[in-house]
PDB file of C-alpha atoms in Angstrom:
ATOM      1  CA  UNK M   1     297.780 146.568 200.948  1.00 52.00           C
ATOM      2  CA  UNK M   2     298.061 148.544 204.204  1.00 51.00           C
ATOM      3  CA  UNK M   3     299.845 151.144 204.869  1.00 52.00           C
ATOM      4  CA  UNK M   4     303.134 151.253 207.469  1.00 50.00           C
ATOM      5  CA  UNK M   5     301.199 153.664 209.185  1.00 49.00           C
ATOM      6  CA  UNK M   6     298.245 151.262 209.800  1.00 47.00           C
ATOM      7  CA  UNK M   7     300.769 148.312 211.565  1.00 46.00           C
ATOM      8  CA  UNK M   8     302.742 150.984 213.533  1.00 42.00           C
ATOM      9  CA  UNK M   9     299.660 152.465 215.121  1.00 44.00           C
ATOM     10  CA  UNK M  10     297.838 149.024 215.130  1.00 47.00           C
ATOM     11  CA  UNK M  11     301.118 147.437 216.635  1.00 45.00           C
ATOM     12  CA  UNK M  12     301.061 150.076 219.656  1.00 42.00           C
ATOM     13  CA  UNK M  13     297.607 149.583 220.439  1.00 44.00           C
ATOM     14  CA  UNK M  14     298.303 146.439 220.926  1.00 47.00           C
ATOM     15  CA  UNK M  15     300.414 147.386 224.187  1.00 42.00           C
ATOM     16  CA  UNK M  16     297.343 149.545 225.356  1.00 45.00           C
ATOM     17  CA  UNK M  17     294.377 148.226 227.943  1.00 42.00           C
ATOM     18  CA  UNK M  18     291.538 147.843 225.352  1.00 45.00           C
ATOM     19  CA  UNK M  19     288.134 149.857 227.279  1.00 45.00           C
ATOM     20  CA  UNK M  20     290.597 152.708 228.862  1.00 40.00           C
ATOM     21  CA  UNK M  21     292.227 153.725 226.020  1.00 42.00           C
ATOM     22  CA  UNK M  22     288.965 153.415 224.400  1.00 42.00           C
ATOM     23  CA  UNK M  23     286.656 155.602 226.319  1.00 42.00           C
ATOM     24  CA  UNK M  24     288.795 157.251 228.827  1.00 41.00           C
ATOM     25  CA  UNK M  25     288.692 160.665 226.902  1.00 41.00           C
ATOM     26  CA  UNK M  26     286.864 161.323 224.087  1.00 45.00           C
ATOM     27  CA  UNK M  27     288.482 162.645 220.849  1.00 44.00           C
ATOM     28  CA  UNK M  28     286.138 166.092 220.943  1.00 46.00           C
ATOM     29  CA  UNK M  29     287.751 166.738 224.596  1.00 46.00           C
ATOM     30  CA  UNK M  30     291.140 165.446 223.656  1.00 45.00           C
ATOM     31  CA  UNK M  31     291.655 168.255 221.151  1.00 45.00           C
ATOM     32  CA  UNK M  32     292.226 168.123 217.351  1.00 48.00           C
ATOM     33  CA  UNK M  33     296.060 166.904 217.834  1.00 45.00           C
ATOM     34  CA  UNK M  34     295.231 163.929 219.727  1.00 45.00           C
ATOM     35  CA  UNK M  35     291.778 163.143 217.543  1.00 47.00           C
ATOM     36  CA  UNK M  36     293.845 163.068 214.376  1.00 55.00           C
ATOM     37  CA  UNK M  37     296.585 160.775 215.789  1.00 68.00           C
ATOM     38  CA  UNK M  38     294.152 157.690 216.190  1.00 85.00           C
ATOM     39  CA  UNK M  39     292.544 155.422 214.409  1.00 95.00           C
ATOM     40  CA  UNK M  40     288.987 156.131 212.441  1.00 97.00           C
ATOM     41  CA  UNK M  41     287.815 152.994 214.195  1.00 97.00           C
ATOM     42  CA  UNK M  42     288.771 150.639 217.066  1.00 96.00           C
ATOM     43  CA  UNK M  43     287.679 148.202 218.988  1.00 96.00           C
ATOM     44  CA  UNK M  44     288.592 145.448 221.568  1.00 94.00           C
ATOM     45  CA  UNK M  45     288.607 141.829 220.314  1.00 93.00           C
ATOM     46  CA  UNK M  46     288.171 138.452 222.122  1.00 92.00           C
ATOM     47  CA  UNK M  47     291.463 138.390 221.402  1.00 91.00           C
ATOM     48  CA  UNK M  48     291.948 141.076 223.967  1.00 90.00           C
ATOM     49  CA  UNK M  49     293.884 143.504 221.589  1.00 93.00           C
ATOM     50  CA  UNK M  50     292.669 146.315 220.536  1.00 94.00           C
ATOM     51  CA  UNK M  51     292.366 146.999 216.760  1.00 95.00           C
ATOM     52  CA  UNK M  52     292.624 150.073 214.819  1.00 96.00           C
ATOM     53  CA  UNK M  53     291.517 150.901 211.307  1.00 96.00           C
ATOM     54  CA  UNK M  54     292.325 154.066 209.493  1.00 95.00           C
ATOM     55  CA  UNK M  55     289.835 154.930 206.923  1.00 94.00           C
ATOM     56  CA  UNK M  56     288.351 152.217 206.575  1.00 96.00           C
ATOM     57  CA  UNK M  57     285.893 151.146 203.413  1.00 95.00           C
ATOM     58  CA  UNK M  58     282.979 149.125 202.935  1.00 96.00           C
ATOM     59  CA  UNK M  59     282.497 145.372 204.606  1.00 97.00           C
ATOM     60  CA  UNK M  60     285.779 145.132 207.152  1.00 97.00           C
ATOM     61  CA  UNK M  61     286.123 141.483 209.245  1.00 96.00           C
ATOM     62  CA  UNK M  62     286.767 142.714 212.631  1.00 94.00           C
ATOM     63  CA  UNK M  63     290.427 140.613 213.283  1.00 89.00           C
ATOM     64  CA  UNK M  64     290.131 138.942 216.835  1.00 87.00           C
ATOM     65  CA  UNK M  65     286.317 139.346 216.688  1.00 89.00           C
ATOM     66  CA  UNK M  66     284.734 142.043 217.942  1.00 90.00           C
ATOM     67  CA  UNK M  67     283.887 141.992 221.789  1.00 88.00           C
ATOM     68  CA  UNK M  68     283.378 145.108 224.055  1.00 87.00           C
ATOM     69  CA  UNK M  69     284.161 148.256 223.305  1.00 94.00           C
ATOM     70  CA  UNK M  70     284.037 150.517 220.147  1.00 96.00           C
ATOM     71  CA  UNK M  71     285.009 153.873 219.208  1.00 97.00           C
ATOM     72  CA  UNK M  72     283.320 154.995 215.580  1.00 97.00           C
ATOM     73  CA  UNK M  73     285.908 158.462 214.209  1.00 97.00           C
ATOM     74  CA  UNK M  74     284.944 158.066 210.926  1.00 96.00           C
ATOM     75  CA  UNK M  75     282.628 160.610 209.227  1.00 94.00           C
ATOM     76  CA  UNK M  76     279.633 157.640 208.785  1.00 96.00           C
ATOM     77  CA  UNK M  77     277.708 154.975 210.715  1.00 97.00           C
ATOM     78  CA  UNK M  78     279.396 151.517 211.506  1.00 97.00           C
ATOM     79  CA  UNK M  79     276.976 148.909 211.392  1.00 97.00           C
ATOM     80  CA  UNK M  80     278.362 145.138 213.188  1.00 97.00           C
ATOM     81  CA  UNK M  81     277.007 142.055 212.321  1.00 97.00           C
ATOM     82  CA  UNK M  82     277.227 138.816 213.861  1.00 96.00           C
ATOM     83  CA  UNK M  83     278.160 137.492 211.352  1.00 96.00           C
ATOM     84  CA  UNK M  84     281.502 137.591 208.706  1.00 96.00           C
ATOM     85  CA  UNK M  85     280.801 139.557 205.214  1.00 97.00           C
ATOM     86  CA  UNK M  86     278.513 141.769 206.970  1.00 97.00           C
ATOM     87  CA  UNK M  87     275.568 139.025 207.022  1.00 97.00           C
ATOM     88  CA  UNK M  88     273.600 137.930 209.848  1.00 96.00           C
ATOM     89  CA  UNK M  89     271.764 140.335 212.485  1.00 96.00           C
ATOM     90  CA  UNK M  90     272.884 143.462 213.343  1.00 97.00           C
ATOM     91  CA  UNK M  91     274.277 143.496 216.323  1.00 95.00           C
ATOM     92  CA  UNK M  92     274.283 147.593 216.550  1.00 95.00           C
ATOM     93  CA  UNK M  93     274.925 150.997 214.249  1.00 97.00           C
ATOM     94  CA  UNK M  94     277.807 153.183 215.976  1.00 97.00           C
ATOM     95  CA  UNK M  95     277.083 156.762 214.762  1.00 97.00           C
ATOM     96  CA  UNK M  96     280.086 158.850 213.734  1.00 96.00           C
ATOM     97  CA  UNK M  97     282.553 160.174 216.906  1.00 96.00           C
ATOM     98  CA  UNK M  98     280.689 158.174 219.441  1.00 97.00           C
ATOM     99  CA  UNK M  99     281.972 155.263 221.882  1.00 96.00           C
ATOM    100  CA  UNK M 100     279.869 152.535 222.892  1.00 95.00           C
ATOM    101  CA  UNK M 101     280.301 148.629 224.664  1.00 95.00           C
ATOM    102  CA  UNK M 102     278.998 145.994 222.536  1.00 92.00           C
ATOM    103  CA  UNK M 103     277.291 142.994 223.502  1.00 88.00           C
ATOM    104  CA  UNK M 104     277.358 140.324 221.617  1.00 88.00           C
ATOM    105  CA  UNK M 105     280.186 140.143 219.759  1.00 93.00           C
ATOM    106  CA  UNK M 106     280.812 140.864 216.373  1.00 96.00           C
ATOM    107  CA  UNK M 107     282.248 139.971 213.141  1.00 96.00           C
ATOM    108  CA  UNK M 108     282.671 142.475 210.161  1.00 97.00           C
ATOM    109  CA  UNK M 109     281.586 145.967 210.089  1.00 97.00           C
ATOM    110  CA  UNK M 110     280.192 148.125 207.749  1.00 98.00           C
ATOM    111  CA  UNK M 111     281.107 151.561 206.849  1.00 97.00           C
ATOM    112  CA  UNK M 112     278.885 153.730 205.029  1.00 91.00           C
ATOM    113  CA  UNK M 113     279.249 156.126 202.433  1.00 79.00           C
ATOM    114  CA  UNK M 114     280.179 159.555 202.507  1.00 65.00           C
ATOM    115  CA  UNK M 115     281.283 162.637 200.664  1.00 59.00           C
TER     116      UNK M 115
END
């Protein structure tokens, strides 16, 4: 079950343009206020919304399928697969507090481990 923190943030980044809100400042710059108000992970769909998860665990399906951009907070890698239940090929491994575009898209994400 998710929390009502995860649909309120989720449901206002859905009013946000996906790859500016995404990489126009990154969290390190933005300051600890604004780093801690955001998502752990994000990225645009081919649904053209952009989808937030807060601490997010194991194999995820990325909701509107993964298309452009991504922004990894958590503390671990994100690996995307083409593929739902994180099978198929990799499409790439987002290390922790970077941004990157993604080409092609992608269904379910991994999130590894950590202490």
């Amino acid at each position: 079950m998710r929390s009502p923190r995860h649909h309120t943030v989720r449901n206002i980044l859905r009013v946000c343009s996906g790859p500016l809100l995404l990489l126009a400042v990154p969290a390190a710059a933005a300051g600890p206020a604004l780093a801690a108000a955001g998502p752990d992970f994000q990225y645009v769909g081919q649904d053209d919304r952009v989808h937030g998860l807060i601490a997010p665990r194991g194999c995820v399906e990325a909701e509107g399928g993964g298309a452009r951009a991504v922004t990894n907070r958590t503390t671990g890698t994100a690996t995307l697969y083409r593929e739902a239940g994180c099978t198929g090929r990799v499409v790439e491994v987002v290390r922790p507090g970077t941004s990157t575009q993604v080409r092609p898209s992608f269904a379910s994400v991994r999130f590894a481990v950590t202490r």
